[in-house]
Coordinates of C-alpha atoms in Angstrom, one line a residue:
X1 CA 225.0 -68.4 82.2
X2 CA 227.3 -67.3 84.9
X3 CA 229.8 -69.0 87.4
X4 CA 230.5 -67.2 90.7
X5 CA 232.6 -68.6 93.7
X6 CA 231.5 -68.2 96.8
X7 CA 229.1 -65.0 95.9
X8 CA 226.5 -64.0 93.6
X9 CA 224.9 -60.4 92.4
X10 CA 221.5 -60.4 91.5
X11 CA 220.4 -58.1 88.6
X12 CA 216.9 -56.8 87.9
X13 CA 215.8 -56.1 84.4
X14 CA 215.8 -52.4 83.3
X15 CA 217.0 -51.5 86.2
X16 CA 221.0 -50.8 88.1
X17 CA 222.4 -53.7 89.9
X18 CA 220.5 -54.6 93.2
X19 CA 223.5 -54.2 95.7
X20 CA 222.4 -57.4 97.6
X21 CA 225.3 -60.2 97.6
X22 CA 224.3 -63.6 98.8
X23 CA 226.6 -65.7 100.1
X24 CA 227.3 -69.2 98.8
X25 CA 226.0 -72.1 100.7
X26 CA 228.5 -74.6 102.2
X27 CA 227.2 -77.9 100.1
X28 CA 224.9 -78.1 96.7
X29 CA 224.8 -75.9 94.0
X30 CA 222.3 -72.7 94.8
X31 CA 220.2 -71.0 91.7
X32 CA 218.5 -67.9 92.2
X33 CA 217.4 -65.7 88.8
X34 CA 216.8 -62.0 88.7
X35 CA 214.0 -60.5 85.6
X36 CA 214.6 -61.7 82.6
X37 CA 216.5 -58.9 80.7
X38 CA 215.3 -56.0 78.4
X39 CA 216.5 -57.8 75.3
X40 CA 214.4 -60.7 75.9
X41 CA 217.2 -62.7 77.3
X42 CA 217.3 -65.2 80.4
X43 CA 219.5 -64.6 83.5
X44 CA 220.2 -67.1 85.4
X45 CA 222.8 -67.3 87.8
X46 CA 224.3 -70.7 89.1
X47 CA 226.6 -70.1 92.4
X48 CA 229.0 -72.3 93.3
X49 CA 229.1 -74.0 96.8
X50 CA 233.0 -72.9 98.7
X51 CA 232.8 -76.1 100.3
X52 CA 231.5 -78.3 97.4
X53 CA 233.3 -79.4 94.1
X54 CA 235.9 -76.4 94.8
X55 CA 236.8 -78.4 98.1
X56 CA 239.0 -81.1 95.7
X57 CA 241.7 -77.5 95.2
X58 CA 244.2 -80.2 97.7
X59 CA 243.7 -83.0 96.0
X60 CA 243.8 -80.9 92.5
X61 CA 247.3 -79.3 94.2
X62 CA 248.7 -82.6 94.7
X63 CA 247.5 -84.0 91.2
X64 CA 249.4 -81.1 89.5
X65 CA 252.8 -81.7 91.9
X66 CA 252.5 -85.1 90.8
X67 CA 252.1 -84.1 87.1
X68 CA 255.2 -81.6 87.4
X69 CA 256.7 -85.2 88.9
X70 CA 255.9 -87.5 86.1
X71 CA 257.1 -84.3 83.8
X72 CA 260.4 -84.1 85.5
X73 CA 261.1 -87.9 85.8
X74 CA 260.1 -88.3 82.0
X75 CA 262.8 -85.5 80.8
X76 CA 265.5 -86.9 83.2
X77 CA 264.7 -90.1 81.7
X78 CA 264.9 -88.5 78.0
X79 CA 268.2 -87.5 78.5
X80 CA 269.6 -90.2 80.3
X81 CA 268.3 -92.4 77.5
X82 CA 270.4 -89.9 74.8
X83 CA 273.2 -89.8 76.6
X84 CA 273.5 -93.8 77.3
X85 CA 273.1 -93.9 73.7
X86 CA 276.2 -91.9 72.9
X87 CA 278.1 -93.2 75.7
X88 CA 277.7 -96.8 74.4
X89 CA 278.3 -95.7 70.8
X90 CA 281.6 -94.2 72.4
X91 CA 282.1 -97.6 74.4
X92 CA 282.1 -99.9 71.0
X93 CA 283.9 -97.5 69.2
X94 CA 287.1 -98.1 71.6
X95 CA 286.4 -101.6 71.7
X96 CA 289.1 -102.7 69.0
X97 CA 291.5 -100.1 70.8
X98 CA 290.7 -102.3 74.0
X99 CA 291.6 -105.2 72.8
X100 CA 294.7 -104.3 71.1
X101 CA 295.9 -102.6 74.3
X102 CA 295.3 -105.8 75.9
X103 CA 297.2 -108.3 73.7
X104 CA 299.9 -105.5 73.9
X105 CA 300.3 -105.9 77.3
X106 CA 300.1 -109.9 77.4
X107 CA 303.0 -109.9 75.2
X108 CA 305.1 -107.0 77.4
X109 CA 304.3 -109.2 80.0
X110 CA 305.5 -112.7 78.8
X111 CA 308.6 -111.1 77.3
X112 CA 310.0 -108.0 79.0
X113 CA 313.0 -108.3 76.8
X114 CA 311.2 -107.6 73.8
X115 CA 310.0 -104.0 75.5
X116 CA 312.3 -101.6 73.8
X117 CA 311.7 -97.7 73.7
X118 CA 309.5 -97.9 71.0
X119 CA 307.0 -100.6 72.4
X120 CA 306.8 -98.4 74.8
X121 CA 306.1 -95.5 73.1
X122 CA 303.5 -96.9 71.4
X123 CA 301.7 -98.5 74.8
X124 CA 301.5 -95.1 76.1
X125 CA 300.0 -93.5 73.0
X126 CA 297.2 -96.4 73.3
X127 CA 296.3 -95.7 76.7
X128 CA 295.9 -92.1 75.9
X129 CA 293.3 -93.1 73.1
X130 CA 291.8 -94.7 75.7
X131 CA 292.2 -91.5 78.4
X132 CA 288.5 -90.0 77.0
X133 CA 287.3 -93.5 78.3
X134 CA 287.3 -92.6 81.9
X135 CA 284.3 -89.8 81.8
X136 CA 281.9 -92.2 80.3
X137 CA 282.5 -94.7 82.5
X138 CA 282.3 -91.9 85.9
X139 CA 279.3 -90.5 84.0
X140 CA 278.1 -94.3 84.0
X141 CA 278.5 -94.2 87.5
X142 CA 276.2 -91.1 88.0
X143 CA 273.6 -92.6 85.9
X144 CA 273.3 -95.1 87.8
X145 CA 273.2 -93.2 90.7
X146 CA 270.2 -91.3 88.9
X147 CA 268.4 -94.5 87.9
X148 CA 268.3 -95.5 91.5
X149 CA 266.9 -92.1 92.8
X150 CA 264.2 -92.7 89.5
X151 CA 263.2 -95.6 90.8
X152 CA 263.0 -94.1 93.5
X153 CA 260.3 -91.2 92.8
X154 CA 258.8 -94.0 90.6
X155 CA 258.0 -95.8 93.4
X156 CA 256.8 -92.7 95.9
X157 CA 254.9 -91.4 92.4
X158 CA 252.9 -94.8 92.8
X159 CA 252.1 -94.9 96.5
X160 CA 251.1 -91.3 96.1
X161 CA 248.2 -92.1 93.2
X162 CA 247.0 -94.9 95.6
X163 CA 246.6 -92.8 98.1
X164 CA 244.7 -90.1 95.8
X165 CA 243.0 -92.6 94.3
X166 CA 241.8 -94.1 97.6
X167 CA 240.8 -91.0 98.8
X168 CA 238.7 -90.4 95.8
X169 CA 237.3 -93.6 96.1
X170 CA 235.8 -96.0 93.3
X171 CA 232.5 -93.7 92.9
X172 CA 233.7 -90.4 92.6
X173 CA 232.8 -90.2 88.9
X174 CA 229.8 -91.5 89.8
X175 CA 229.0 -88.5 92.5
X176 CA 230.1 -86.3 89.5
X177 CA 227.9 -87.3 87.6
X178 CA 225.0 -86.7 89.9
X179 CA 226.2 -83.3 90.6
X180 CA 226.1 -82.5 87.3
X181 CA 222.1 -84.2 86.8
X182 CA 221.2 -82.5 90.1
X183 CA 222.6 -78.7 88.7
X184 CA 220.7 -79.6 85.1
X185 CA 217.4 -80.0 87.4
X186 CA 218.1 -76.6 89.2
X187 CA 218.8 -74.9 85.9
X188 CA 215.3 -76.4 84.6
X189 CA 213.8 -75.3 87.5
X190 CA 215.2 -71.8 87.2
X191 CA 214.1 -71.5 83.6
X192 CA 210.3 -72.9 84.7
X193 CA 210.2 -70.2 87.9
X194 CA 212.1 -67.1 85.9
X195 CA 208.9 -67.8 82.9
X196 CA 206.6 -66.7 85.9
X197 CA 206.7 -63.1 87.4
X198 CA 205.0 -59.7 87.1
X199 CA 205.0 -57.9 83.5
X200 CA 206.7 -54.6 83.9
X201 CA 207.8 -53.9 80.3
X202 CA 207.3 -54.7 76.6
X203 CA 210.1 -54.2 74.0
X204 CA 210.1 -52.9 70.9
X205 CA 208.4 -54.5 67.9
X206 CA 210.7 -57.4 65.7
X207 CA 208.9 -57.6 62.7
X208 CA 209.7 -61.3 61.5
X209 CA 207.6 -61.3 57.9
X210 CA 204.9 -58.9 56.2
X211 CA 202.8 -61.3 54.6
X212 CA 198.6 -61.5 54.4
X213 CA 196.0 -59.9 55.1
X214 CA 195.3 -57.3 57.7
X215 CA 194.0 -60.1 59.7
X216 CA 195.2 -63.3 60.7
X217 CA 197.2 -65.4 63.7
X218 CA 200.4 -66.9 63.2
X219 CA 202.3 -69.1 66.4
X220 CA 204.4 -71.8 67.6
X221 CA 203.7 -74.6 69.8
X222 CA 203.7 -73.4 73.6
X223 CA 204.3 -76.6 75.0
X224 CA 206.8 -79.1 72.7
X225 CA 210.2 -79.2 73.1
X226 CA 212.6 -76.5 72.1
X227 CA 214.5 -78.6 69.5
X228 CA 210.5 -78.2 67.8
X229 CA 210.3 -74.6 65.6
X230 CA 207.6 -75.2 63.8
X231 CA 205.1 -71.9 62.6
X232 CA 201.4 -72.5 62.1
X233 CA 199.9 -69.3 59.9
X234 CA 196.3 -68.8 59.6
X235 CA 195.2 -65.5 57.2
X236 CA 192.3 -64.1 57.7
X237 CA 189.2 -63.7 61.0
X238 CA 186.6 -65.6 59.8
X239 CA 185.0 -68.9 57.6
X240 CA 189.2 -69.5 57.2
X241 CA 189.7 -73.4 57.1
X242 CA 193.4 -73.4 55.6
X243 CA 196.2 -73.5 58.3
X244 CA 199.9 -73.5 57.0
X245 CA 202.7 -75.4 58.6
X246 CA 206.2 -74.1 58.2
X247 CA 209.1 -76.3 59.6
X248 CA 211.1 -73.6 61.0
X249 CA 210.9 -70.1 60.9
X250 CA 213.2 -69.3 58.8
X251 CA 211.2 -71.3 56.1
X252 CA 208.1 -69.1 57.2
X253 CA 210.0 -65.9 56.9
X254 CA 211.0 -67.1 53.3
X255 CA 207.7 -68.5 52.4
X256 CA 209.3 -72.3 51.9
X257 CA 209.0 -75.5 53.2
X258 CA 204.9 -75.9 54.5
X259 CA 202.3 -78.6 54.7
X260 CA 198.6 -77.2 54.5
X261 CA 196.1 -78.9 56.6
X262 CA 192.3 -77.8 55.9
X263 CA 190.3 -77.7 59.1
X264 CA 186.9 -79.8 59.0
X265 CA 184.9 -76.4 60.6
X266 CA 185.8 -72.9 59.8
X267 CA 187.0 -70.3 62.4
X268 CA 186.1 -67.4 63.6
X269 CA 188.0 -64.5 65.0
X270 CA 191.9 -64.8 65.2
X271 CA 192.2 -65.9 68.9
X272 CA 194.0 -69.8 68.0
X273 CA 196.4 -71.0 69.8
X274 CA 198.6 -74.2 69.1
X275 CA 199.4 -76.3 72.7
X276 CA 200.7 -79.7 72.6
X277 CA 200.5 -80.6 68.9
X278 CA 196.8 -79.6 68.9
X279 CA 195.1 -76.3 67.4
X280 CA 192.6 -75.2 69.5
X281 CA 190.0 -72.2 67.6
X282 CA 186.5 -71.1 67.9
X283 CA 184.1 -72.4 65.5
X284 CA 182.8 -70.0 63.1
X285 CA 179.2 -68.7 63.9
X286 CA 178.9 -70.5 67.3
X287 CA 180.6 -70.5 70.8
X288 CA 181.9 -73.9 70.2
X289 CA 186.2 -74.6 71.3
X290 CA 187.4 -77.2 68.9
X291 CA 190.6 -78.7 69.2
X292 CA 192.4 -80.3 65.9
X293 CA 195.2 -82.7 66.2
X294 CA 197.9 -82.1 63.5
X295 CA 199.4 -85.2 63.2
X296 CA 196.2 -87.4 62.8
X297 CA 194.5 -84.5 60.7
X298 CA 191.5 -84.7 63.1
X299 CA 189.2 -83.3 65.6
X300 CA 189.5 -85.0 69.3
X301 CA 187.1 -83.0 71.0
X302 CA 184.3 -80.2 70.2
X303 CA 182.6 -78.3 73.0
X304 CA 180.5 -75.1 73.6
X305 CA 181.4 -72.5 76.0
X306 CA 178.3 -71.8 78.1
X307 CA 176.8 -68.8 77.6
X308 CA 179.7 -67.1 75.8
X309 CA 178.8 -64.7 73.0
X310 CA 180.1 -65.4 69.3
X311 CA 179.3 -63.6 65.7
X312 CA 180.5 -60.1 67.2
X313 CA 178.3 -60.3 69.7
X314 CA 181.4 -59.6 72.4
X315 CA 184.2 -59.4 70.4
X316 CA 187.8 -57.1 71.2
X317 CA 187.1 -53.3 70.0
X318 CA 188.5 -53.9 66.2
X319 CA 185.7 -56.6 66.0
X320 CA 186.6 -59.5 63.9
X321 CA 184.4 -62.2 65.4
X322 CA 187.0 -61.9 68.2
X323 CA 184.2 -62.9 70.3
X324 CA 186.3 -65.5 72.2
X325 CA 190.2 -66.0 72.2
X326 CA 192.0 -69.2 73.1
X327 CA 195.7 -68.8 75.2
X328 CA 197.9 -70.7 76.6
X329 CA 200.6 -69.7 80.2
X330 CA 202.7 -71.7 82.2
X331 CA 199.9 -73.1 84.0
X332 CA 197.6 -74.3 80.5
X333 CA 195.1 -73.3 78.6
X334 CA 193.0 -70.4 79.0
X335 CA 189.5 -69.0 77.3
X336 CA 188.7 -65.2 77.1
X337 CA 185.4 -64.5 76.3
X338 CA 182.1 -62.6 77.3
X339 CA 178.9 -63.7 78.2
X340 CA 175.1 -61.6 78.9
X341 CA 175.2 -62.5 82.4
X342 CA 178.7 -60.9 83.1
X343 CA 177.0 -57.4 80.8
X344 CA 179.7 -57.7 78.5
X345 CA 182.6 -58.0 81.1
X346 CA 185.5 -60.0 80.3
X347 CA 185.4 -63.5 81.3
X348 CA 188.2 -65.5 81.5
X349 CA 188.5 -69.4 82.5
X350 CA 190.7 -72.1 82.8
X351 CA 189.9 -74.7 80.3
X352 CA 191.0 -79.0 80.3
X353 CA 193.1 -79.4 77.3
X354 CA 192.0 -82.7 76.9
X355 CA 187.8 -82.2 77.2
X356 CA 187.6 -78.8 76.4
X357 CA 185.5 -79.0 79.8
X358 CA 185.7 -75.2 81.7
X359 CA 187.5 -76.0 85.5
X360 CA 186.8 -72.1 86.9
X361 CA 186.3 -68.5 85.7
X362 CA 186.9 -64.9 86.8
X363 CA 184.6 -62.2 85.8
X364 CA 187.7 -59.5 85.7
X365 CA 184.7 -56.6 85.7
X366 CA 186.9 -55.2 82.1
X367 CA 184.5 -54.1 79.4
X368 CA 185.3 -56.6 76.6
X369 CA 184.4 -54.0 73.7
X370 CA 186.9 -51.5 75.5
X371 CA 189.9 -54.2 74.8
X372 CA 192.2 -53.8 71.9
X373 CA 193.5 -57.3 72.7
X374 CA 195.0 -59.6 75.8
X375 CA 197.1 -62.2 76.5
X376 CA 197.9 -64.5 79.6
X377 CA 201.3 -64.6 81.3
X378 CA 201.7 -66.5 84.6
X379 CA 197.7 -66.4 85.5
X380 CA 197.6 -62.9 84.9
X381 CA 194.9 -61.2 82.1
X382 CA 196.8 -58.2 80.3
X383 CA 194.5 -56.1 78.7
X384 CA 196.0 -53.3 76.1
X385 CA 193.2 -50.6 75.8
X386 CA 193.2 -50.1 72.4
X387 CA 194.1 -51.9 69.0
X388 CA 195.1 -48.8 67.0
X389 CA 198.6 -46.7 67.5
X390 CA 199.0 -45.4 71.0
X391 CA 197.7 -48.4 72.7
X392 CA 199.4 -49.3 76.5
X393 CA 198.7 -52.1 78.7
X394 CA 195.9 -50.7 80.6
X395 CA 194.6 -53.5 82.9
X396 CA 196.2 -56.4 84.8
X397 CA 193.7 -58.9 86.3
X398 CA 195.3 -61.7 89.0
X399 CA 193.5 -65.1 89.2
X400 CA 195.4 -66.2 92.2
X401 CA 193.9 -63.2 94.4
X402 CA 190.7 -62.4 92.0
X403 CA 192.3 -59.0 92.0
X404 CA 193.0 -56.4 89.4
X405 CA 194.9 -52.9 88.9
X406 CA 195.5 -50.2 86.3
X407 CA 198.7 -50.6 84.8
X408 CA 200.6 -48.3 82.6
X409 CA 203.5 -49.8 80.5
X410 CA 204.3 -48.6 77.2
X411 CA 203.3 -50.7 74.1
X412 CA 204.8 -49.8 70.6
X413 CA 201.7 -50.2 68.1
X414 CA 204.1 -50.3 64.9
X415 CA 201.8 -50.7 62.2
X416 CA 199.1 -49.1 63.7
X417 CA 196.3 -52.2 63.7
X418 CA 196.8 -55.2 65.9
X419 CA 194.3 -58.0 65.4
X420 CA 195.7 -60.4 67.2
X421 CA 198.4 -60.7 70.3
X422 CA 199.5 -63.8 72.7
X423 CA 202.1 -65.0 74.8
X424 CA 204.2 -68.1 74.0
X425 CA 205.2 -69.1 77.4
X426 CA 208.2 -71.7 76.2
X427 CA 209.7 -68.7 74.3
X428 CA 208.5 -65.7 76.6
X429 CA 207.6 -63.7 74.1
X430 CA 204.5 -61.7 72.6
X431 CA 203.3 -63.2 68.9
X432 CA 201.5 -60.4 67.4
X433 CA 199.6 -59.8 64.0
X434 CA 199.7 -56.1 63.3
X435 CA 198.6 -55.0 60.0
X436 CA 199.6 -57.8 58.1
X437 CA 203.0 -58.2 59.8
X438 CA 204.2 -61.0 62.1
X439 CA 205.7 -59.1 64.9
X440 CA 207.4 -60.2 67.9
X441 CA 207.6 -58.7 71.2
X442 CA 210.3 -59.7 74.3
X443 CA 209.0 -59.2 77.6
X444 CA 210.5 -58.4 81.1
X445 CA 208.8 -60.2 83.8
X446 CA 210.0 -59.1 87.5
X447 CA 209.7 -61.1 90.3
X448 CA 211.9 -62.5 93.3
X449 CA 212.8 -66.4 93.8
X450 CA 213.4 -67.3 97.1
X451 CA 216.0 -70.8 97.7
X452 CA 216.3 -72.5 101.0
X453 CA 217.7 -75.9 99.8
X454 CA 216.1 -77.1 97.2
X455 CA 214.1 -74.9 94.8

């Protein structure tokens, strides 16, 4: 996350810096976000208002002179303390020399007779012990001339932090304190619009474990909290009913640390998806969505998908029974699948979470059979045009215009057999099964993010 008085470069994944500075606003924190970066990562950049919490520079000014005060009062203070401290040690230690002088000169006084040469003598050798006396007591005289001028500053010190403090006023920590929940609800909201864009490039494979078959589905949870890493593995494409839960993923990568739940109706195909604690997978030899609850170890809701075609009737070119594949974006759950009325065309609808119920579909006019695989980011079908090494993402079909194009963007097939890809929109990245290998893919999204107050 960067900072940046008064100005703000935006930067576009993959590509040089755009050369477009926008100005900061006068009040309120501004967010704007450019693509999200090659290596997966987010920008975000926060600019900061001239006019805003930089305004309180004066008061921050007089807060440090009055700090350099309090400094400068507490040293003078120091030393006058030390040097009191000697003095009087000084004063006591000529006490007794005081006094002798002074009965001395009672008895010179009462009797001048009896003030010979050598009385004399020895008055003036006591009044020159004393002599060293008469710096301390003009240095007392200073100090006290320095203890007024303390009390002094002491006292302007004090009107001045009343003033500051006035000026500041009794809720100031308060309006802090908003600022800072108001700029944590732009930064969420720049994390939940810079998820959403156009997919202009895949990165290269991260293999995270080789493990299983040459089949299978492994995922997180697209929807639960961040602080929530848990890895749900499924081996194998079909009449599969065991679904392993890792705690984090480092206890997937080393194999440790897993529940097992065992499904009351086998799968089919590898096209699961986990969304909101639930599993949702197609029933094995039927088009039936069934959505499994892992913390009750049960099935809320079973339903069949209209017309959809199952038992490799329609499945993805590496067959599989991948007749009909569950995903999930940032706007919910989805359904790809194919049914005889659409001749084999891929068909993909928005789906309740809750009933399973179908809200709207999109014949995208793609030959299902021609698909290596696809995924959903953002309402957007990607379609990769083959399964085997060489593949690319071939075909980009937009629900929000009922639109397509021909796309070309590189896709690094590793391990040469992918039997399962989707998009984990909370981590913005591509979960892959390739040849029994659990590969990750980061993806660059572009897209532009207008603010005019708030976003």
């Amino acid at each position: 996350m960067r900072f940046i008085p008064g100005l703000l470069l935006l930067l576009s994944a993959g590509s040089p810096a755009m050369q477009t500075l926008f100005q900061s606003p006068d009040e309120g924190w501004q967010v704007y976000t450019s693509a999200q970066a090659p290596d997966g990562k987010c920008l975000c950049t926060a600019v900061i208002p001239v006019q805003g919490t930089c305004s309180r520079d004066l008061r921050s000014h007089q807060l440090r002179q009055l700090m350099e005060k309090v400094q400068n009062i507490s040293q003078s203070m120091e030393v006058l303390d030390l040097r009191t401290y000697r003095d009087l040690q000084y004063v006591r230690n000529t006490e007794s020399l005081m006094k002798g002088l002074d009965s001395r000169l009672k008895v010179a006084a009462e009797s001048q007779k009896s003030l010979n040469a050598k009385s004399f003598q020895e008055l003036k050798d006591k009044m020159t012990e004393l002599l060293p006396l008469m710096p301390v007591l003009d240095q007392y005289k200073s100090d006290t001339r320095l203890i007024v001028h303390l009390k002094e500053e002491v006292r302007n010190l004090s009107g001045s932090l009343l003033a500051i403090q006035e000026e500041m006023g009794a809720y100031d920590y308060e309006e802090l304190q908003q600022r800072v929940l108001m700029l944590e609800a732009r930064l969420h909201a720049c994390m939940q619009k810079l998820g959403c864009g156009k997919l202009t490039g895949v990165s290269n494979p991260i293999t995270i474990r080789a493990s299983g078959s040459r089949f299978g589905s492994w995922m997180t949870d697209t929807m639960t909290p961040s602080a929530d890493s848990r890895v749900w593995y499924m081996d194998g494409y079909y009449k599969g009913r065991r679904v392993l839960e890792f705690r984090t993923l480092n206890d997937f990568v080393t194999g440790q640390n897993f529940v097992q739940h065992l499904l009351p109706h086998p799968w089919a195909g590898t096209g699961h998806v986990v969304f909101n604690g639930s599993l949702y997978y197609n029933k094995y030899q039927s088009n039936i969505a069934v959505k499994y609850h892992f913390r009750s170890r049960s099935v809320l809701v079973q339903r069949s998908l209209a017309g959809a075609g199952y038992n490799n009737t329609f499945p993805y070119s590496w067959g599989g029974f991948s007749d009909i594949d569950f995903m999930v974006d940032e706007s919910g759950l989805w359904a790809v699948y194919t049914t005889n009325q659409n001749a084999g065309n891929i068909v993909v609808s928005r789906v309740d979470p809750q009933t399973l119920e179908v809200l709207h579909s999109w014949d995208t006019g793609y030959p299902k059979r021609s698909a290596g695989e696809s995924f959903m980011i953002c309402g957007t079908l990607y379609v990769t045009n083959s399964h085997l090494a060489g593949a690319k993402i071939y075909f980009a079909y937009y629900t929000n215009t009922s639109s397509y194009e021909y796309t070309d963007i590189p896709f690094h097939n590793q391990y040469s057999h992918i039997s399962m890809l989707d998009y984990n929109p909370r981590e913005r990245v591509l979960y892959t099964w390739n040849n029994g290998h659990q590969v990750i893919y980061n993806v660059t999204l572009f897209h532009v993010i207008k603010t005019s107050g708030e976003l």
